[in-house]
JSON list of C-alpha atoms in Angstrom, two decimals:
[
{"chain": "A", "resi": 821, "resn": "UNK", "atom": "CA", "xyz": [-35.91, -23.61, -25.62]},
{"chain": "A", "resi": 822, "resn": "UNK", "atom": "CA", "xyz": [-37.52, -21.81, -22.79]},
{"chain": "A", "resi": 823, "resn": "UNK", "atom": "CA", "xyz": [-35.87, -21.45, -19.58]},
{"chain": "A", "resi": 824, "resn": "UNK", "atom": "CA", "xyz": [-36.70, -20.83, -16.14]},
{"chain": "A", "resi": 825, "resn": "UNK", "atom": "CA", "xyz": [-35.09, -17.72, -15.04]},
{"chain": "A", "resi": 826, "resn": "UNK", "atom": "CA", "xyz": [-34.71, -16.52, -11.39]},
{"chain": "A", "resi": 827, "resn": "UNK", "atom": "CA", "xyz": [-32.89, -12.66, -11.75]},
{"chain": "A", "resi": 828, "resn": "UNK", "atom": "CA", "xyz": [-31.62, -10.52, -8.66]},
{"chain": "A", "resi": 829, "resn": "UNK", "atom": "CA", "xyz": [-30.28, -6.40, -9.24]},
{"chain": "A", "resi": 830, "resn": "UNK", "atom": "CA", "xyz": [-29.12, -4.86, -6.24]},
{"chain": "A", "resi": 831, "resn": "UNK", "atom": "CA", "xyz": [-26.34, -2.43, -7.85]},
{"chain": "A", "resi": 832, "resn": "UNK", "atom": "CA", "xyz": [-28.11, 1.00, -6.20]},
{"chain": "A", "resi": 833, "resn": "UNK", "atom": "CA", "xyz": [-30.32, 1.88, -3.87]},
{"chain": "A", "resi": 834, "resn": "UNK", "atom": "CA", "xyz": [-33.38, -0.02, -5.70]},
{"chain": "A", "resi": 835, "resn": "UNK", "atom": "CA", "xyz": [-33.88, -3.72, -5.06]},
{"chain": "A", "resi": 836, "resn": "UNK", "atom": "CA", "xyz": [-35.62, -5.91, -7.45]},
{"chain": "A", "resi": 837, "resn": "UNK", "atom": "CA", "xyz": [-36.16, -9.49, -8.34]},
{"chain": "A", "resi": 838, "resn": "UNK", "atom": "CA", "xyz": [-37.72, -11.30, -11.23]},
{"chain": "A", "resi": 839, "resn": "UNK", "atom": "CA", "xyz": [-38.56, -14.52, -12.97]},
{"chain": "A", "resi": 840, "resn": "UNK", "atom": "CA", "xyz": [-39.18, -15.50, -16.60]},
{"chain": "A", "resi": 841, "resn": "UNK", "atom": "CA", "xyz": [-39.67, -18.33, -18.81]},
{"chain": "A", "resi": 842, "resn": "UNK", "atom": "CA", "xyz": [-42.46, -20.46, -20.04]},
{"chain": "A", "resi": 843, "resn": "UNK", "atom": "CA", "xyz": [-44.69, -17.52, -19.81]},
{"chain": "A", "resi": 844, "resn": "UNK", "atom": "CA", "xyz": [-43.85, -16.35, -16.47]},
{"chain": "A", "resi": 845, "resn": "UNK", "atom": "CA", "xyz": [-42.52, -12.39, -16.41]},
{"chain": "A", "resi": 846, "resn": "UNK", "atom": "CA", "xyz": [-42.84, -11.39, -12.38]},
{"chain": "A", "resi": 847, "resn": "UNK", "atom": "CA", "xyz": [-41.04, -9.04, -10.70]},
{"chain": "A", "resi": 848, "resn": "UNK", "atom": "CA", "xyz": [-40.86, -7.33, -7.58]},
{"chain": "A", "resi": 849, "resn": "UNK", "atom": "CA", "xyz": [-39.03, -4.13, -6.98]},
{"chain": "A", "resi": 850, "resn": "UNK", "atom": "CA", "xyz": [-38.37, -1.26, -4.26]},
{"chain": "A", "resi": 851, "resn": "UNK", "atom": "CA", "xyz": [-36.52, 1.59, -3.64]},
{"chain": "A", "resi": 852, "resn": "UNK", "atom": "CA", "xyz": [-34.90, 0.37, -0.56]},
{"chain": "A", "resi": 853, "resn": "UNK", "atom": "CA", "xyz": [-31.66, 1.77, 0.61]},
{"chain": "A", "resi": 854, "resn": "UNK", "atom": "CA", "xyz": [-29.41, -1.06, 2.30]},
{"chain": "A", "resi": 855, "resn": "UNK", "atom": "CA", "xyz": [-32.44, -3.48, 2.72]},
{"chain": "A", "resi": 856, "resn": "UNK", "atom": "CA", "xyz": [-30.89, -5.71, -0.17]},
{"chain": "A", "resi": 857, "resn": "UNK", "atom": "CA", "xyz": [-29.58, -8.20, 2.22]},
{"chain": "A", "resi": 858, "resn": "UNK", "atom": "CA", "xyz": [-33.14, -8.31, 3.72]},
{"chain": "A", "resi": 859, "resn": "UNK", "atom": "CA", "xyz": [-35.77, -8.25, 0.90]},
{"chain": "A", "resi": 860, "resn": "UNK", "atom": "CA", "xyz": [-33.56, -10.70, -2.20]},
{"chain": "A", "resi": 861, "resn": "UNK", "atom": "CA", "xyz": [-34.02, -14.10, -0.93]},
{"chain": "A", "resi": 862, "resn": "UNK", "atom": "CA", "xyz": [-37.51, -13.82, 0.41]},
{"chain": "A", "resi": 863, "resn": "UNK", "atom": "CA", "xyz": [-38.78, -12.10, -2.65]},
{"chain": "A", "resi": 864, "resn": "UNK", "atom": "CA", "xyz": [-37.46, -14.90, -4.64]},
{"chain": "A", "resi": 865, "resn": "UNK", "atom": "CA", "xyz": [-39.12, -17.27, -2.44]},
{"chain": "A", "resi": 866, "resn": "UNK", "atom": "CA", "xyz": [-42.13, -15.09, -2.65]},
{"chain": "A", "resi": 867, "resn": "UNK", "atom": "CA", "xyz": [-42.29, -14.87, -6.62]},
{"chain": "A", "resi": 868, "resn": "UNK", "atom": "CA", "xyz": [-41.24, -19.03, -6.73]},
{"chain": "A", "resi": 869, "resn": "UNK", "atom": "CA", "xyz": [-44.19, -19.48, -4.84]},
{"chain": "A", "resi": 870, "resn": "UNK", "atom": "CA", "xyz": [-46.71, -17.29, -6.28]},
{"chain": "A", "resi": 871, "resn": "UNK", "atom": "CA", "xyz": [-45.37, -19.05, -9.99]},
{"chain": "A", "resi": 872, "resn": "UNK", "atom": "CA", "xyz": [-45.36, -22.50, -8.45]},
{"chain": "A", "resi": 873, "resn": "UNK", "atom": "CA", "xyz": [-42.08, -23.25, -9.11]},
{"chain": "A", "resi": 874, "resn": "UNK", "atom": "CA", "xyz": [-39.75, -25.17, -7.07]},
{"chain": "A", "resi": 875, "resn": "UNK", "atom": "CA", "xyz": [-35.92, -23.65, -6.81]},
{"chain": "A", "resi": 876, "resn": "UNK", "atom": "CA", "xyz": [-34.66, -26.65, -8.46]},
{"chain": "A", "resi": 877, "resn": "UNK", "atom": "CA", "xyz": [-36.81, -26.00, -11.71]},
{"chain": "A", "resi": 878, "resn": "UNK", "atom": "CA", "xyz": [-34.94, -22.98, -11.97]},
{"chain": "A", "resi": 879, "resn": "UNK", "atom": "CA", "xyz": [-32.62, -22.88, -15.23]},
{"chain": "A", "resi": 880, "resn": "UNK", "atom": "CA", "xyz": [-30.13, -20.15, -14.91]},
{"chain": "A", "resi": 881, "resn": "UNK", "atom": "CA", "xyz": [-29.57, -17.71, -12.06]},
{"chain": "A", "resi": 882, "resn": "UNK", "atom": "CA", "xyz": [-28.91, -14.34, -12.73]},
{"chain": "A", "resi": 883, "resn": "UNK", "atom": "CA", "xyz": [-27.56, -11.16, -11.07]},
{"chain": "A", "resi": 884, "resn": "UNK", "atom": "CA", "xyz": [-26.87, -7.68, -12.28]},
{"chain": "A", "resi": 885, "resn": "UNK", "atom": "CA", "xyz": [-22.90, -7.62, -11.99]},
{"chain": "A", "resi": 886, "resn": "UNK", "atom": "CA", "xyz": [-22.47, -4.33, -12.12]},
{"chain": "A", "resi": 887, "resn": "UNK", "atom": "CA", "xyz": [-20.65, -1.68, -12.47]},
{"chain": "A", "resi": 888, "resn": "UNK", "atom": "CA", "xyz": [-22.74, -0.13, -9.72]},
{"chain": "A", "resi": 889, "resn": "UNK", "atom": "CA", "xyz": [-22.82, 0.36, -5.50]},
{"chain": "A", "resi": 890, "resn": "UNK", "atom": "CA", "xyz": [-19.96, -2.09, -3.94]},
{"chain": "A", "resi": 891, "resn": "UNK", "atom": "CA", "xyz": [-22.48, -3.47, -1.36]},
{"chain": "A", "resi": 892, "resn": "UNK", "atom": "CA", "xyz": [-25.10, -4.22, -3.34]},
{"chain": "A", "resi": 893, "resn": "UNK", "atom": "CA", "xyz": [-23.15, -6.24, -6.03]},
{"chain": "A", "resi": 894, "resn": "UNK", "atom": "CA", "xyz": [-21.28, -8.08, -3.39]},
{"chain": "A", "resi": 895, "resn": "UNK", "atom": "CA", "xyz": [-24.76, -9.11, -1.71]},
{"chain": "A", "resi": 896, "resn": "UNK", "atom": "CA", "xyz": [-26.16, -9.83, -5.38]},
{"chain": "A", "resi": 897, "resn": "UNK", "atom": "CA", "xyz": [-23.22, -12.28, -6.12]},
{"chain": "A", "resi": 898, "resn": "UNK", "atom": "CA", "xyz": [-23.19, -13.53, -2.46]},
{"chain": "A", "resi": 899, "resn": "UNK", "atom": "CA", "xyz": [-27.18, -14.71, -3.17]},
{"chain": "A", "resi": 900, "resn": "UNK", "atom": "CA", "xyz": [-26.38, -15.90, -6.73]},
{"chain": "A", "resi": 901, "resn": "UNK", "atom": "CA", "xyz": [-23.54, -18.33, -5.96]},
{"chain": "A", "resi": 902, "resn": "UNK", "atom": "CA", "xyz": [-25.26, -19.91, -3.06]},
{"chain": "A", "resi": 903, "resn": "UNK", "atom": "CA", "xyz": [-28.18, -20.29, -4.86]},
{"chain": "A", "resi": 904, "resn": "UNK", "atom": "CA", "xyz": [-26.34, -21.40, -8.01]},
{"chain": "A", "resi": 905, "resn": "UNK", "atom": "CA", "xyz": [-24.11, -23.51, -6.13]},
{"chain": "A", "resi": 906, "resn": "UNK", "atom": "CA", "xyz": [-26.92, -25.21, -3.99]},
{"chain": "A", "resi": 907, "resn": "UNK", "atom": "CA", "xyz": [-28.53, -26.13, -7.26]},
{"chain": "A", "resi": 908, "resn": "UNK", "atom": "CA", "xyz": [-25.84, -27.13, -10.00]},
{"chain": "A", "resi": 909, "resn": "UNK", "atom": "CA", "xyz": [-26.88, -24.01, -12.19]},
{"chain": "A", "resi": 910, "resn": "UNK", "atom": "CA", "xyz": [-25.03, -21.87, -14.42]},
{"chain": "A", "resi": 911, "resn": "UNK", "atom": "CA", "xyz": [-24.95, -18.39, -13.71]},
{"chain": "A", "resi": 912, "resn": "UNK", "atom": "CA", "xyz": [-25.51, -15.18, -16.12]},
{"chain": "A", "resi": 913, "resn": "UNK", "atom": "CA", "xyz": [-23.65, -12.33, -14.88]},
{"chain": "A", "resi": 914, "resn": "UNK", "atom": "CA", "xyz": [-25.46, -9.70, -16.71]},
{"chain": "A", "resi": 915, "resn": "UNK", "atom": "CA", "xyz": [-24.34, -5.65, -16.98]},
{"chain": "A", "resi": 916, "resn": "UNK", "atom": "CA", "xyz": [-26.26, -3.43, -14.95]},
{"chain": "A", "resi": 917, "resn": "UNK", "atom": "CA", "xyz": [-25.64, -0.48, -17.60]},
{"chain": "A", "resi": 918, "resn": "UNK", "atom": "CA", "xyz": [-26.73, -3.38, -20.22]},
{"chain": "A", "resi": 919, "resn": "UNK", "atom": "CA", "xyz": [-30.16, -3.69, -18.08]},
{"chain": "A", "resi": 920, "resn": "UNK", "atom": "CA", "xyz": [-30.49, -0.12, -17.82]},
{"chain": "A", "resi": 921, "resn": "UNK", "atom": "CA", "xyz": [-29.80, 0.58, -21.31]},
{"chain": "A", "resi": 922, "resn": "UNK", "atom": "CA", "xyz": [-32.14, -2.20, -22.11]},
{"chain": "A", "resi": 923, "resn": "UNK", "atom": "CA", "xyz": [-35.03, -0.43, -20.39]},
{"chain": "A", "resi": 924, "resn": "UNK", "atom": "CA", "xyz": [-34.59, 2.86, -21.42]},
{"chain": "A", "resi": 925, "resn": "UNK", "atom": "CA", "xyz": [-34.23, 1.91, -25.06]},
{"chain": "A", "resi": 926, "resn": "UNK", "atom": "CA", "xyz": [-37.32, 0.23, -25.47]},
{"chain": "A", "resi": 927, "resn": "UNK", "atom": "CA", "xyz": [-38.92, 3.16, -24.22]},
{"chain": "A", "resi": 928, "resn": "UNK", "atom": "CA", "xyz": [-38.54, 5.35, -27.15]},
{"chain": "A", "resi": 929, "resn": "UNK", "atom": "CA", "xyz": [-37.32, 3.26, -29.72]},
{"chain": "A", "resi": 930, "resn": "UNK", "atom": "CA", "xyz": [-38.69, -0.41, -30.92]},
{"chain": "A", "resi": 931, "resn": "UNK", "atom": "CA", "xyz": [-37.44, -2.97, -32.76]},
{"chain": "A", "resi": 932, "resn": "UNK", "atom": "CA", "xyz": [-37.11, -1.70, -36.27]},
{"chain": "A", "resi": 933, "resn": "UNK", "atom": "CA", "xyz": [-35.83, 1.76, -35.28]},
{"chain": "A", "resi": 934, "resn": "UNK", "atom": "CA", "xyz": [-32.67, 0.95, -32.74]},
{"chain": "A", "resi": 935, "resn": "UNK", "atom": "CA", "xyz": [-31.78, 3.83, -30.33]},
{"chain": "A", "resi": 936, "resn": "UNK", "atom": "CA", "xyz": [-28.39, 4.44, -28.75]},
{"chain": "A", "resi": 937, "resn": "UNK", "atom": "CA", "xyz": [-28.58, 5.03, -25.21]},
{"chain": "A", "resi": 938, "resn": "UNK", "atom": "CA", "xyz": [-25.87, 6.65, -23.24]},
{"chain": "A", "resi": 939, "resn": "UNK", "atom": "CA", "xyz": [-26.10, 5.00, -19.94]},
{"chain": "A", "resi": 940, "resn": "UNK", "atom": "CA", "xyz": [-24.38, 7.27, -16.83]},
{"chain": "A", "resi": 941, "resn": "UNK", "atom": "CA", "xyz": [-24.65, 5.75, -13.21]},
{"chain": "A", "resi": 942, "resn": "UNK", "atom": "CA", "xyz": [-23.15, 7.80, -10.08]},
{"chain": "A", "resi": 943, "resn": "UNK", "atom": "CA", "xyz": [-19.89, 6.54, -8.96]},
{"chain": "A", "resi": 944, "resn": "UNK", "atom": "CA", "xyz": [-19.60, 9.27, -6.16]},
{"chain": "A", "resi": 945, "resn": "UNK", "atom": "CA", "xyz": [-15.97, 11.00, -5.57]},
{"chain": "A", "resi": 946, "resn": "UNK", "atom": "CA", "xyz": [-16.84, 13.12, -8.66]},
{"chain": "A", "resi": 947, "resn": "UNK", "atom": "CA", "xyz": [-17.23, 9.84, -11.21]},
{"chain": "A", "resi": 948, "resn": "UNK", "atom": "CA", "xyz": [-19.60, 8.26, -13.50]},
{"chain": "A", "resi": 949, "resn": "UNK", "atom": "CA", "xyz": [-19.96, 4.44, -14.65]},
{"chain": "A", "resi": 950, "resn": "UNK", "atom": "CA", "xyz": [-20.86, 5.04, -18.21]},
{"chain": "A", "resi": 951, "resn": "UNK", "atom": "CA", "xyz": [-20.75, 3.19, -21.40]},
{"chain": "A", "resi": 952, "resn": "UNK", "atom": "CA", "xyz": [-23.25, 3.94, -24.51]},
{"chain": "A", "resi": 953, "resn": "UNK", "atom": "CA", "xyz": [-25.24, 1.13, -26.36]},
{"chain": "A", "resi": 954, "resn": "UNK", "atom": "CA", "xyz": [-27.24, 0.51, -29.22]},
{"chain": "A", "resi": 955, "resn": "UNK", "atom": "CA", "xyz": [-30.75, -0.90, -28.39]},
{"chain": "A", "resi": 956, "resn": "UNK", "atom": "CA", "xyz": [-32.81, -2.52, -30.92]},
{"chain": "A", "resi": 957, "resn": "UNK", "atom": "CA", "xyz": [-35.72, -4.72, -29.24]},
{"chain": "A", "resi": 958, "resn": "UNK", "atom": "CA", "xyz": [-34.01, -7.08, -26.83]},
{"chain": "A", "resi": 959, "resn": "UNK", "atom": "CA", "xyz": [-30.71, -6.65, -28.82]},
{"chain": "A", "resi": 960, "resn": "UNK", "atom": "CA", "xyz": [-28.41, -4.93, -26.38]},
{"chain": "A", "resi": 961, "resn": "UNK", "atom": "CA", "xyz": [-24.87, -4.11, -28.19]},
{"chain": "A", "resi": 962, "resn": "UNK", "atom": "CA", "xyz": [-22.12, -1.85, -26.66]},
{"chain": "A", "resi": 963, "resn": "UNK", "atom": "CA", "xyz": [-20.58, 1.17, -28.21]},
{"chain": "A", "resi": 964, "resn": "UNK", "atom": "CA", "xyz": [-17.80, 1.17, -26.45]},
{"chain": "A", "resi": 965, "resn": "UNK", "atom": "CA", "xyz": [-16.06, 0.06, -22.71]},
{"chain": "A", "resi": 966, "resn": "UNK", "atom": "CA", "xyz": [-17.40, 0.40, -19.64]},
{"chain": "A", "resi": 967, "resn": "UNK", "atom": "CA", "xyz": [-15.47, 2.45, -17.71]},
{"chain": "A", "resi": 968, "resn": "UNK", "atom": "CA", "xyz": [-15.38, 4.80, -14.30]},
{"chain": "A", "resi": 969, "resn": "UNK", "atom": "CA", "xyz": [-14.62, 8.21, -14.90]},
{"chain": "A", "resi": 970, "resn": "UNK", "atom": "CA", "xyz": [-14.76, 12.16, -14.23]},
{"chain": "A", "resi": 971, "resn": "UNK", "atom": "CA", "xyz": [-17.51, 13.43, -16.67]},
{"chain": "A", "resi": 972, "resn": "UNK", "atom": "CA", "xyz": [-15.01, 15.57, -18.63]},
{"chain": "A", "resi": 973, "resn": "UNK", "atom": "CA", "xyz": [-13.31, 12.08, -19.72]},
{"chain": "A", "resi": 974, "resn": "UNK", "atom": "CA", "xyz": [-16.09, 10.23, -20.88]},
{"chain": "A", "resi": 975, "resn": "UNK", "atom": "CA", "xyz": [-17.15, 10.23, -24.86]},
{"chain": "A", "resi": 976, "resn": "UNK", "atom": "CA", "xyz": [-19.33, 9.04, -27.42]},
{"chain": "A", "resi": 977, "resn": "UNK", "atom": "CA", "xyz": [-18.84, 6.87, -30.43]},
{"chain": "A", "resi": 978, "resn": "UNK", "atom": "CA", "xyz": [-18.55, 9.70, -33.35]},
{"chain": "A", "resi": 979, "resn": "UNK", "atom": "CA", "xyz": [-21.65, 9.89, -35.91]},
{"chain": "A", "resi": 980, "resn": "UNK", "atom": "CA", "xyz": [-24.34, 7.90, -34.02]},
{"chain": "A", "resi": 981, "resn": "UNK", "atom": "CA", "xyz": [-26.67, 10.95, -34.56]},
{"chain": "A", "resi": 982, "resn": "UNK", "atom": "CA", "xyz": [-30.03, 10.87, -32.13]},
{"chain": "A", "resi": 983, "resn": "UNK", "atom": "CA", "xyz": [-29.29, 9.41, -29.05]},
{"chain": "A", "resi": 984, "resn": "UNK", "atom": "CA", "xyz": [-31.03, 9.59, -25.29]},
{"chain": "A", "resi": 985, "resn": "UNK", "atom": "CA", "xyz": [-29.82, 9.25, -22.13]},
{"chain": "A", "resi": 986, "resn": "UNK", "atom": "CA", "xyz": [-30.59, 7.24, -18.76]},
{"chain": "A", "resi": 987, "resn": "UNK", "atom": "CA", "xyz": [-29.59, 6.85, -15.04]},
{"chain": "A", "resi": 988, "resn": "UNK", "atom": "CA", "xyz": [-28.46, 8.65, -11.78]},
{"chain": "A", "resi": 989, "resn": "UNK", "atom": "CA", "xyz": [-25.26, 10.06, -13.20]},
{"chain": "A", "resi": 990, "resn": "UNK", "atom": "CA", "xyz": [-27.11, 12.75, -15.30]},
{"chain": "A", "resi": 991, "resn": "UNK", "atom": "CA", "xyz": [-28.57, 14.21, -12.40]},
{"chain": "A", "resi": 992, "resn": "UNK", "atom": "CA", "xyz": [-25.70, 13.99, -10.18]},
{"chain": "A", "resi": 993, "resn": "UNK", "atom": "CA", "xyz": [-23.29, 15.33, -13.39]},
{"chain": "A", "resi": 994, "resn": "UNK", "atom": "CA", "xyz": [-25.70, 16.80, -15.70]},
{"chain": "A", "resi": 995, "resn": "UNK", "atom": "CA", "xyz": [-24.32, 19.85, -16.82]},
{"chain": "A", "resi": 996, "resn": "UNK", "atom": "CA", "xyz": [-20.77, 18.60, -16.63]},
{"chain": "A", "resi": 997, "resn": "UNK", "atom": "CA", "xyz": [-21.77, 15.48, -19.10]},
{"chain": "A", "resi": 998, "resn": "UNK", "atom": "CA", "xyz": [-23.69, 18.26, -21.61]},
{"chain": "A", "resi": 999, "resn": "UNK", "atom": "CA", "xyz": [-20.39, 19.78, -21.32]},
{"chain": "A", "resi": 1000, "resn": "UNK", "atom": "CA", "xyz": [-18.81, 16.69, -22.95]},
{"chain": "A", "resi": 1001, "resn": "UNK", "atom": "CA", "xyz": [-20.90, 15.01, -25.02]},
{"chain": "A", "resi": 1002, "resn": "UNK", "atom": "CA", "xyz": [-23.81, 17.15, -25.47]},
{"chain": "A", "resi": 1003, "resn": "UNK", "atom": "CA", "xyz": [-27.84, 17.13, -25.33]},
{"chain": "A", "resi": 1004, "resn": "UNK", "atom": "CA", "xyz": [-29.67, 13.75, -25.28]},
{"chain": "A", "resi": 1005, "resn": "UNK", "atom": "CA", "xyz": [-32.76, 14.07, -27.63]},
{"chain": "A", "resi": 1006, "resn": "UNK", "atom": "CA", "xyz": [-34.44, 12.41, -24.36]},
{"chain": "A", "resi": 1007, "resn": "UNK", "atom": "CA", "xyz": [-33.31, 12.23, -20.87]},
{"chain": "A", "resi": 1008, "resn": "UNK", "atom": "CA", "xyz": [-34.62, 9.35, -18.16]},
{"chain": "A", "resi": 1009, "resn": "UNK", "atom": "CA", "xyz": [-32.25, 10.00, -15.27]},
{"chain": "A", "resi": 1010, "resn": "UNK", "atom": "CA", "xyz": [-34.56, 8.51, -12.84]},
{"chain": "A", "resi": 1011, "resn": "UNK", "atom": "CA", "xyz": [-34.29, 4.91, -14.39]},
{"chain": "A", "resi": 1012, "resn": "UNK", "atom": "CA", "xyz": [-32.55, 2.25, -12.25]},
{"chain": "A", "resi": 1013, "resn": "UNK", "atom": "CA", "xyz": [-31.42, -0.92, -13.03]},
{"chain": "A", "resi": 1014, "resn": "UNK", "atom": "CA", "xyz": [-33.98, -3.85, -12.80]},
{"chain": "A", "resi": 1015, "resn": "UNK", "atom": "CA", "xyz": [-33.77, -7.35, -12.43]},
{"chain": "A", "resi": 1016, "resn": "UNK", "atom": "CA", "xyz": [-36.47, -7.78, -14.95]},
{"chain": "A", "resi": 1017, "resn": "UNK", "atom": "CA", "xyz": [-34.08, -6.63, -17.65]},
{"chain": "A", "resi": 1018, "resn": "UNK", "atom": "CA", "xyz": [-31.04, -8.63, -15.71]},
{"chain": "A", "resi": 1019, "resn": "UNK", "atom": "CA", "xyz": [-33.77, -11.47, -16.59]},
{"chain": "A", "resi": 1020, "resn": "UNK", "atom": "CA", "xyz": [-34.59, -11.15, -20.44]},
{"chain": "A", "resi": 1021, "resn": "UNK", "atom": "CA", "xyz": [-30.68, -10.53, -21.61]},
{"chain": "A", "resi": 1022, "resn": "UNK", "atom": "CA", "xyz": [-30.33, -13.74, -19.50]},
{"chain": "A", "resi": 1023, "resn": "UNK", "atom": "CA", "xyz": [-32.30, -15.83, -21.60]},
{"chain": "A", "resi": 1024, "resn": "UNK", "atom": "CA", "xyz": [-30.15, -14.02, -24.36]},
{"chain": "A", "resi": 1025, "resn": "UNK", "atom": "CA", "xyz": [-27.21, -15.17, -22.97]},
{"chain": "A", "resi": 1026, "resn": "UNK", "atom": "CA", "xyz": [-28.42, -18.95, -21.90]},
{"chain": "A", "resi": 1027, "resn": "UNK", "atom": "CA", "xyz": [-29.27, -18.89, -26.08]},
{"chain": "A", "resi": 1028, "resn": "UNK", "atom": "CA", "xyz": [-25.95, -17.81, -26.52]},
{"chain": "A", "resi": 1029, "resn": "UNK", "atom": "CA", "xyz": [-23.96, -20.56, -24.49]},
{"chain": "A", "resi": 1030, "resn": "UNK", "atom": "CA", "xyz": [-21.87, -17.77, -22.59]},
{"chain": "A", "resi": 1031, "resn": "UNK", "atom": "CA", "xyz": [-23.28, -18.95, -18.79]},
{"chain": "A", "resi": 1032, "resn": "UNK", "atom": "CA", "xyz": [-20.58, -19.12, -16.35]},
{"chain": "A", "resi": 1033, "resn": "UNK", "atom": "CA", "xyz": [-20.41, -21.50, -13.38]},
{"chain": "A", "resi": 1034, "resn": "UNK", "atom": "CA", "xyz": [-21.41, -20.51, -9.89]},
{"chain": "A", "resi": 1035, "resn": "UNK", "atom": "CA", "xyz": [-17.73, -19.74, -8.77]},
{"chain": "A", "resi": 1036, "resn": "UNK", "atom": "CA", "xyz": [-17.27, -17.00, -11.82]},
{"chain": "A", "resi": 1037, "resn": "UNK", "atom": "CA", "xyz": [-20.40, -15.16, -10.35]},
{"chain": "A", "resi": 1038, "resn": "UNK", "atom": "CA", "xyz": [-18.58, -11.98, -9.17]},
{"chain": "A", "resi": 1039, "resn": "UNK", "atom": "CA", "xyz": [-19.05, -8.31, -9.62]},
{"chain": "A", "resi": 1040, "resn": "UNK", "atom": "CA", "xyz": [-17.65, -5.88, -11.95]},
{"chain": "A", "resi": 1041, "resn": "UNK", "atom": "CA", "xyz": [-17.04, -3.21, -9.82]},
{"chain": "A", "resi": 1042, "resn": "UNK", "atom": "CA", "xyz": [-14.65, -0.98, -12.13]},
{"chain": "A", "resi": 1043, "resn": "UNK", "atom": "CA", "xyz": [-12.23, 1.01, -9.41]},
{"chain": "A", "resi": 1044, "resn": "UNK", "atom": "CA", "xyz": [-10.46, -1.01, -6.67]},
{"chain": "A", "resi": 1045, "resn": "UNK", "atom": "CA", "xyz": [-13.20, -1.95, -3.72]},
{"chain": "A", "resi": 1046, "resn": "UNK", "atom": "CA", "xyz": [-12.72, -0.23, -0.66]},
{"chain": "A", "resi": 1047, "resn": "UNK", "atom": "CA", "xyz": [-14.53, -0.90, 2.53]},
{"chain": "A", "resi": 1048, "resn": "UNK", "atom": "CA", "xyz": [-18.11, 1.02, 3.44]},
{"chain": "A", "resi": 1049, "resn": "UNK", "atom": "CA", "xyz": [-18.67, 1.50, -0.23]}
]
């Protein structure tokens, strides 16, 4: 069954929202350094409108829970419960490195040839969020934990073979990530997070059963929060 998907990513500096479900796939997306606050509701109002669909048509909320900038996710989950709480909908809480891993996949591999991606996001103070997937069309399966770390402690699953790489970490930590775990066949460290991702492993998860209710909306953030971050 087609759902009705409303999808917010705010976990770095880019903003984006999307929809999806019975034929709808729109997005909107920006690099927009702490505007998130600003641009996520009204762009959701803006693509509801533009799809003609009320907010209480929507289905499933969803929000990129991170790991990922502590602002941002906070904000995310802030708009997601309300939302999800206004409306009696169930929320999926959906991996930013998933969504990134997701994207990057697709873009050199395909369905019947899956591609492990080794996703790297900058953590500042010297750290990566990292974890490494296996992509195979929408199928999004991890190859290990997500965790925060100095590049020198991060690894990948042994014997995988080909594998690419995506996201801010492996330009802020490039050489120190080589270091450890070697040279991607293809690197895409310009790729963010994007909510049109966050949307399609939604509808993965709503076919799943694993939605959580508006009050378990909350981010992953991976080290302890601390204020300004």
């Amino acid at each position: 069954m087609s759902r009705r998907i409303l999808a917010l990513e705010a976990a770095t500096d880019a903003c984006s929202v999307a929809l999806r479900g019975e034929g709808v796939a729109a997005a909107r997306r920006e690099i927009a350094p702490r505007r998130h606050a600003e641009l996520l509701l009204p762009w959701a109002e803006a693509l509801l409108a533009e799809a003609e669909w009320s907010r209480s048509s929507l289905d499933v909320i969803a929000f990129g829970r991170g790991p990922g900038a502590f602002t941002g996710l906070r904000i995310a989950a802030g708009v997601t419960q309300g939302l999800a709480l206004g409306l009696g909908r169930p929320v999926a809480p959906v991996s930013t490195l998933a969504a990134l891993a997701l994207d990057a996949g697709e873009a050199v591999g395909s369905a019947e040839a899956p591609v492990v991606v080794a996703t790297a996001l900058d953590a500042r103070m010297g750290e990566v969020y990292w974890a490494p997937w296996q992509v195979e069309g929408e199928i999004v399966t991890p190859l290990g934990e997500e965790v925060v770390s100095v590049p020198t402690g991060i690894e990948l699953p042994a014997g995988e073979g080909r594998w690419i790489a995506a996201g801010s970490g492996w330009t802020a930590h490039g050489e120190a990530l080589r270091d450890t775990v070697g040279e991607p066949a293809a690197l895409d460290a310009e790729r963010r997070p994007d909510a049109a991702a966050v949307a399609r492993l939604a509808g993965r998860m709503a076919e799943a059963d694993v939605l959580v209710p508006a009050a378990e909306a909350v981010p992953v953030y991976l080290r302890p929060w601390r204020p300004g971050t």
